[in-house]
Amino acid sequence: MRSTAQRVQALQAEAKELENEILALVRQQAPELLGLLGVGPITAAQILVSWSHQGRFRSEAAFASFAGVSPIPASSGLTNRHRLNRSGDRQLNRAMHTITLIRMRLDPSTKTYVARKVAEGKTSRDAQRCLKRVVCRQIFKILERADRSRPGNVEELAQAA
């Protein structure tokens, strides 16, 4: 038992060191992401890994589709609704899911948004799907802006030449 406990403590210390390294890398690449509520170093790193580089996604809708947060029509007859997109990058979708859960728990404006969607007749899962799309839009804008202003950007190198 003692050796198992020591191994657990050693692994926890190693995980903390790795998280600090990830935090430093995220601060270097896109510090604006860490300013968003619900985005920690691990989720920010996953977003950056999935994002890869500017120009990979032609629009916010393409990024949302890649993240698996774009709405898919699931209408039948007189019922007009959308369902969750189960394709795309599942790790990025999980990061979006984590962000929405934290915001739904802690952010008053997000609670108001979800309550408004539920009052419109959506289920709580549909409201969360809509919230994921809002978060995706916000992250896309931040990443597009961050890539344009980052020193050493390809566009800046082309202009300098």
Coordinates of N, CA and C in Angstrom, one line a residue:
M1 N 0.8 -1.2 0.0 CA 0.0 0.0 0.0 C 0.9 1.3 0.0
R2 N 2.0 1.2 0.8 CA 2.8 2.4 0.9 C 3.5 2.7 -0.5
S3 N 3.9 1.7 -1.2 CA 4.6 1.9 -2.5 C 3.5 2.4 -3.5
T4 N 2.3 1.9 -3.4 CA 1.3 2.4 -4.3 C 1.0 3.8 -4.1
A5 N 0.9 4.2 -2.8 CA 0.6 5.6 -2.4 C 1.8 6.5 -2.9
Q6 N 3.0 6.0 -2.8 CA 4.2 6.8 -3.3 C 4.1 7.0 -4.8
R7 N 3.7 5.9 -5.5 CA 3.6 6.0 -6.9 C 2.6 7.0 -7.3
V8 N 1.4 7.0 -6.6 CA 0.3 7.9 -6.9 C 0.8 9.4 -6.7
Q9 N 1.5 9.6 -5.6 CA 2.1 10.9 -5.4 C 3.1 11.4 -6.4
A10 N 3.9 10.5 -6.8 CA 4.9 10.8 -7.9 C 4.2 11.1 -9.2
L11 N 3.2 10.3 -9.5 CA 2.4 10.6 -10.8 C 1.7 11.9 -10.7
Q12 N 1.1 12.2 -9.5 CA 0.4 13.5 -9.4 C 1.4 14.7 -9.5
A13 N 2.6 14.5 -9.0 CA 3.6 15.6 -9.1 C 4.0 15.8 -10.6
E14 N 4.2 14.6 -11.3 CA 4.6 14.7 -12.7 C 3.4 15.3 -13.5
A15 N 2.2 15.0 -13.2 CA 1.1 15.5 -14.0 C 1.0 17.1 -13.7
K16 N 1.3 17.5 -12.5 CA 1.3 19.0 -12.2 C 2.4 19.7 -13.0
E17 N 3.6 19.0 -13.1 CA 4.7 19.6 -13.9 C 4.3 19.7 -15.4
L18 N 3.7 18.7 -15.9 CA 3.3 18.7 -17.3 C 2.3 19.7 -17.6
E19 N 1.3 19.9 -16.6 CA 0.3 20.9 -16.8 C 0.9 22.3 -16.8
N20 N 1.9 22.5 -15.9 CA 2.6 23.8 -15.9 C 3.3 24.1 -17.3
E21 N 3.9 23.0 -17.8 CA 4.6 23.2 -19.1 C 3.5 23.5 -20.2
I22 N 2.4 22.8 -20.2 CA 1.3 23.1 -21.1 C 0.8 24.5 -21.0
L23 N 0.7 24.9 -19.7 CA 0.2 26.3 -19.5 C 1.2 27.3 -20.1
A24 N 2.5 27.1 -19.9 CA 3.5 28.0 -20.5 C 3.3 28.1 -22.0
L25 N 3.2 26.9 -22.6 CA 3.0 26.9 -24.1 C 1.7 27.6 -24.6
V26 N 0.7 27.4 -23.9 CA -0.6 28.0 -24.2 C -0.5 29.5 -24.1
R27 N 0.1 30.0 -23.0 CA 0.3 31.4 -22.8 C 1.2 32.0 -23.9
Q28 N 2.1 31.2 -24.4 CA 2.9 31.7 -25.5 C 2.1 31.8 -26.8
Q29 N 1.3 30.8 -27.1 CA 0.6 30.7 -28.4 C -0.7 31.6 -28.4
A30 N -1.5 31.5 -27.4 CA -2.9 32.1 -27.4 C -3.3 32.4 -26.0
P31 N -2.7 33.5 -25.4 CA -3.1 33.8 -24.0 C -4.5 34.2 -23.8
E32 N -5.1 34.7 -24.9 CA -6.5 35.1 -24.8 C -7.5 34.0 -24.5
L33 N -7.1 32.8 -24.9 CA -8.0 31.6 -24.6 C -8.1 31.4 -23.1
L34 N -7.0 31.6 -22.4 CA -7.1 31.4 -20.9 C -7.9 32.4 -20.2
G35 N -8.2 33.5 -20.8 CA -9.1 34.5 -20.2 C -10.5 34.2 -20.3
L36 N -10.9 33.2 -21.1 CA -12.3 32.8 -21.2 C -12.7 31.9 -20.0
L37 N -13.9 32.2 -19.5 CA -14.4 31.4 -18.4 C -14.6 29.9 -18.9
G38 N -14.1 29.0 -18.1 CA -14.2 27.6 -18.4 C -13.0 27.0 -19.2
V39 N -12.1 27.8 -19.6 CA -11.0 27.4 -20.4 C -9.8 27.3 -19.6
G40 N -9.3 26.1 -19.3 CA -8.0 25.9 -18.5 C -6.9 25.6 -19.5
P41 N -5.8 25.2 -18.9 CA -4.6 24.9 -19.8 C -4.8 23.7 -20.6
I42 N -5.5 22.7 -20.1 CA -5.7 21.4 -20.9 C -6.7 21.6 -22.0
T43 N -7.8 22.3 -21.7 CA -8.8 22.5 -22.8 C -8.2 23.5 -23.8
A44 N -7.5 24.5 -23.4 CA -6.9 25.4 -24.3 C -5.9 24.7 -25.2
A45 N -5.1 23.8 -24.6 CA -4.1 23.1 -25.4 C -4.8 22.2 -26.5
Q46 N -5.9 21.6 -26.1 CA -6.7 20.8 -27.0 C -7.3 21.6 -28.2
I47 N -7.7 22.8 -27.8 CA -8.3 23.7 -28.8 C -7.2 24.1 -29.8
L48 N -6.0 24.4 -29.3 CA -4.9 24.8 -30.1 C -4.4 23.7 -31.0
V49 N -4.4 22.5 -30.5 CA -3.9 21.3 -31.3 C -4.9 21.1 -32.4
S50 N -6.2 21.2 -32.1 CA -7.2 21.0 -33.1 C -7.2 22.1 -34.2
W51 N -7.0 23.3 -33.7 CA -6.9 24.5 -34.6 C -5.8 24.4 -35.6
S52 N -4.6 24.0 -35.1 CA -3.4 23.9 -35.9 C -2.9 25.2 -36.4
H53 N -3.5 25.8 -37.4 CA -3.0 27.1 -37.9 C -4.1 27.9 -38.6
Q54 N -3.8 29.2 -38.8 CA -4.8 30.0 -39.4 C -4.9 29.6 -40.9
G55 N -6.1 29.6 -41.4 CA -6.4 29.2 -42.8 C -6.8 27.8 -42.9
R56 N -6.7 27.0 -41.8 CA -7.2 25.7 -41.9 C -8.7 25.6 -42.1
F57 N -9.4 26.5 -41.5 CA -10.9 26.6 -41.5 C -11.3 27.9 -42.3
R58 N -12.1 27.7 -43.3 CA -12.5 28.9 -44.1 C -13.5 29.8 -43.4
S59 N -14.2 29.2 -42.4 CA -15.2 30.0 -41.7 C -15.4 29.5 -40.4
E60 N -16.2 30.2 -39.6 CA -16.6 29.8 -38.3 C -17.5 28.5 -38.4
A61 N -18.3 28.5 -39.4 CA -19.2 27.3 -39.6 C -18.4 26.0 -39.9
A62 N -17.3 26.2 -40.6 CA -16.4 25.0 -40.9 C -15.7 24.6 -39.6
F63 N -15.3 25.5 -38.8 CA -14.7 25.2 -37.5 C -15.7 24.5 -36.6
A64 N -16.9 25.0 -36.6 CA -18.0 24.4 -35.8 C -18.3 23.0 -36.2
S65 N -18.3 22.8 -37.5 CA -18.6 21.4 -38.1 C -17.5 20.5 -37.7
F66 N -16.2 21.0 -37.8 CA -15.1 20.2 -37.4 C -15.1 19.8 -35.9
A67 N -15.6 20.8 -35.1 CA -15.7 20.5 -33.6 C -16.9 19.7 -33.3
G68 N -17.8 19.4 -34.2 CA -18.9 18.6 -33.9 C -20.0 19.4 -33.2
V69 N -20.1 20.7 -33.3 CA -21.1 21.5 -32.6 C -22.0 22.2 -33.6
S70 N -21.9 21.8 -34.9 CA -22.9 22.4 -35.8 C -24.2 21.7 -35.7
P71 N -25.3 22.4 -35.9 CA -26.6 21.7 -35.8 C -26.9 20.9 -37.1
I72 N -27.5 19.7 -36.9 CA -27.9 18.9 -38.0 C -29.4 18.8 -38.0
P73 N -30.0 19.1 -39.1 CA -31.5 19.1 -39.1 C -32.0 17.7 -38.9
A74 N -33.0 17.6 -38.0 CA -33.6 16.3 -37.7 C -35.1 16.5 -37.6
S75 N -35.6 17.1 -38.7 CA -37.0 17.5 -38.7 C -37.8 16.3 -39.3
S76 N -39.0 16.2 -38.9 CA -39.9 15.2 -39.5 C -41.3 15.7 -39.4
G77 N -42.0 15.7 -40.5 CA -43.4 16.2 -40.6 C -43.4 17.6 -40.1
L78 N -44.2 17.9 -39.2 CA -44.4 19.3 -38.7 C -43.4 19.6 -37.6
T79 N -42.6 18.7 -37.2 CA -41.6 18.9 -36.1 C -40.3 19.5 -36.8
N80 N -39.9 20.6 -36.3 CA -38.7 21.3 -36.8 C -37.7 21.4 -35.7
R81 N -36.6 20.6 -35.8 CA -35.6 20.6 -34.7 C -34.3 20.2 -35.3
H82 N -33.3 20.3 -34.5 CA -31.9 19.9 -34.8 C -31.4 19.0 -33.8
R83 N -30.4 18.2 -34.2 CA -29.8 17.3 -33.2 C -28.3 17.6 -33.1
L84 N -27.6 16.9 -32.2 CA -26.2 17.1 -32.0 C -25.4 16.4 -33.2
N85 N -24.3 17.0 -33.6 CA -23.5 16.5 -34.6 C -22.5 15.5 -33.9
R86 N -22.5 14.3 -34.3 CA -21.7 13.3 -33.7 C -20.4 13.0 -34.4
S87 N -20.1 13.8 -35.4 CA -18.9 13.7 -36.2 C -17.9 14.7 -35.8
G88 N -16.8 14.8 -36.5 CA -15.8 15.8 -36.2 C -14.7 15.3 -35.2
D89 N -14.0 16.3 -34.7 CA -12.9 16.0 -33.7 C -13.5 15.8 -32.3
R90 N -13.5 14.6 -31.8 CA -14.2 14.3 -30.6 C -13.5 14.9 -29.4
Q91 N -12.2 15.0 -29.4 CA -11.5 15.6 -28.3 C -11.8 17.1 -28.2
L92 N -11.9 17.8 -29.4 CA -12.3 19.2 -29.4 C -13.7 19.4 -28.9
N93 N -14.6 18.4 -29.3 CA -16.0 18.5 -28.9 C -16.0 18.3 -27.3
R94 N -15.2 17.4 -26.8 CA -15.2 17.2 -25.4 C -14.7 18.5 -24.7
A95 N -13.7 19.2 -25.2 CA -13.3 20.5 -24.7 C -14.4 21.5 -24.7
M96 N -15.1 21.6 -25.8 CA -16.3 22.5 -25.8 C -17.3 22.1 -24.8
H97 N -17.6 20.8 -24.6 CA -18.5 20.3 -23.6 C -18.1 20.7 -22.2
T98 N -16.8 20.6 -21.9 CA -16.3 20.9 -20.6 C -16.5 22.4 -20.4
I99 N -16.2 23.2 -21.4 CA -16.4 24.7 -21.2 C -17.8 25.0 -21.0
T100 N -18.8 24.4 -21.7 CA -20.2 24.7 -21.5 C -20.7 24.3 -20.2
L101 N -20.2 23.2 -19.7 CA -20.6 22.7 -18.3 C -20.2 23.7 -17.3
I102 N -19.0 24.1 -17.4 CA -18.4 25.1 -16.4 C -19.2 26.4 -16.4
R103 N -19.4 26.9 -17.7 CA -20.2 28.1 -17.8 C -21.6 28.0 -17.3
M104 N -22.2 26.9 -17.6 CA -23.6 26.7 -17.1 C -23.7 26.7 -15.6
R105 N -22.6 26.3 -15.0 CA -22.6 26.2 -13.5 C -22.3 27.5 -12.9
L106 N -21.3 28.3 -13.5 CA -20.8 29.5 -12.8 C -21.1 30.8 -13.4
D107 N -21.4 30.9 -14.7 CA -21.6 32.2 -15.3 C -23.1 32.6 -15.3
P108 N -23.5 33.8 -14.7 CA -24.9 34.2 -14.7 C -25.4 34.5 -16.0
S109 N -24.7 35.1 -17.0 CA -25.2 35.4 -18.3 C -25.5 34.1 -19.1
T110 N -24.6 33.1 -18.8 CA -24.9 31.8 -19.5 C -26.1 31.1 -18.9
K111 N -26.3 31.2 -17.6 CA -27.5 30.7 -17.0 C -28.8 31.3 -17.6
T112 N -28.7 32.6 -17.8 CA -29.8 33.4 -18.4 C -30.0 32.9 -19.8
Y113 N -29.0 32.7 -20.6 CA -29.1 32.3 -22.0 C -29.8 30.9 -22.0
V114 N -29.3 30.0 -21.2 CA -29.9 28.6 -21.1 C -31.4 28.7 -20.7
A115 N -31.7 29.5 -19.7 CA -33.0 29.6 -19.3 C -33.9 30.2 -20.4
R116 N -33.4 31.2 -21.2 CA -34.1 31.7 -22.3 C -34.4 30.7 -23.4
K117 N -33.4 29.8 -23.6 CA -33.6 28.8 -24.6 C -34.6 27.7 -24.2
V118 N -34.6 27.4 -22.9 CA -35.5 26.5 -22.4 C -36.9 27.1 -22.4
A119 N -37.0 28.4 -22.1 CA -38.3 29.0 -22.2 C -38.9 29.1 -23.6
E120 N -38.0 29.1 -24.6 CA -38.4 29.0 -26.0 C -38.9 27.7 -26.4
G121 N -38.8 26.7 -25.5 CA -39.3 25.4 -25.8 C -38.2 24.3 -26.1
K122 N -37.0 24.7 -26.0 CA -35.9 23.7 -26.2 C -35.6 22.9 -25.0
T123 N -35.1 21.7 -25.2 CA -34.7 20.9 -24.0 C -33.4 21.4 -23.5
S124 N -33.0 21.0 -22.3 CA -31.7 21.4 -21.8 C -30.6 21.0 -22.6
R125 N -30.7 19.8 -23.3 CA -29.6 19.3 -24.2 C -29.6 20.2 -25.4
D126 N -30.7 20.6 -25.9 CA -30.7 21.5 -27.1 C -30.1 22.9 -26.7
A127 N -30.4 23.3 -25.5 CA -29.9 24.6 -25.1 C -28.4 24.5 -24.9
Q128 N -27.9 23.4 -24.5 CA -26.4 23.2 -24.4 C -25.8 23.1 -25.7
R129 N -26.5 22.5 -26.7 CA -26.0 22.4 -28.1 C -25.8 23.8 -28.6
C130 N -26.8 24.7 -28.4 CA -26.8 26.1 -28.9 C -25.6 26.8 -28.2
L131 N -25.5 26.5 -26.9 CA -24.4 27.2 -26.2 C -23.0 26.7 -26.7
K132 N -22.9 25.5 -27.0 CA -21.6 25.0 -27.6 C -21.3 25.8 -28.9
R133 N -22.3 26.1 -29.7 CA -22.1 26.8 -30.9 C -21.6 28.2 -30.6
V134 N -22.2 28.8 -29.6 CA -21.8 30.2 -29.2 C -20.4 30.2 -28.7
V135 N -20.0 29.2 -27.9 CA -18.6 29.1 -27.4 C -17.7 28.9 -28.6
C136 N -18.1 28.1 -29.5 CA -17.2 27.8 -30.7 C -17.0 29.1 -31.5
R137 N -18.0 29.9 -31.7 CA -17.9 31.1 -32.4 C -17.0 32.1 -31.7
Q138 N -17.1 32.1 -30.4 CA -16.2 33.0 -29.6 C -14.7 32.6 -29.7
I139 N -14.5 31.3 -29.6 CA -13.1 30.7 -29.7 C -12.6 31.0 -31.1
F140 N -13.4 30.8 -32.1 CA -12.9 31.0 -33.5 C -12.5 32.4 -33.7
K141 N -13.2 33.4 -33.2 CA -12.9 34.8 -33.3 C -11.6 35.1 -32.6
I142 N -11.4 34.5 -31.4 CA -10.2 34.8 -30.7 C -9.0 34.2 -31.4
L143 N -9.1 33.0 -31.9 CA -8.0 32.3 -32.6 C -7.6 33.0 -33.9
E144 N -8.6 33.5 -34.6 CA -8.4 34.2 -35.9 C -7.6 35.5 -35.6
R145 N -8.1 36.2 -34.5 CA -7.4 37.5 -34.1 C -6.0 37.2 -33.6
A146 N -5.8 36.2 -32.8 CA -4.5 35.9 -32.2 C -3.5 35.5 -33.3
D147 N -3.9 34.7 -34.3 CA -3.0 34.3 -35.4 C -2.6 35.5 -36.2
R148 N -3.4 36.5 -36.4 CA -3.1 37.7 -37.2 C -2.1 38.6 -36.5
S149 N -2.2 38.6 -35.2 CA -1.3 39.5 -34.4 C -0.1 38.8 -33.9
R150 N 0.1 37.5 -34.0 CA 1.2 36.8 -33.5 C 2.5 37.2 -34.3
P151 N 3.6 37.5 -33.7 CA 4.8 37.8 -34.4 C 5.3 36.5 -35.1
G152 N 5.9 36.7 -36.3 CA 6.4 35.6 -37.0 C 5.4 34.9 -37.9
N153 N 4.2 35.6 -38.0 CA 3.1 35.0 -38.8 C 3.5 35.0 -40.2
V154 N 3.0 34.1 -41.0 CA 3.4 33.9 -42.4 C 3.1 35.2 -43.2
E155 N 1.9 35.8 -42.9 CA 1.5 37.0 -43.6 C 2.5 38.1 -43.3
E156 N 3.0 38.3 -42.1 CA 4.0 39.3 -41.7 C 5.3 39.0 -42.4
L157 N 5.7 37.8 -42.5 CA 6.9 37.4 -43.2 C 6.8 37.8 -44.6
A158 N 5.7 37.5 -45.3 CA 5.5 37.8 -46.7 C 5.6 39.3 -46.9
Q159 N 5.0 40.1 -46.0 CA 5.0 41.5 -46.2 C 6.4 42.1 -46.0
A160 N 7.2 41.5 -45.1 CA 8.5 42.0 -44.8 C 9.4 41.7 -46.0
A161 N 9.1 40.7 -46.8 CA 10.0 40.3 -47.9 C 9.9 41.1 -49.1

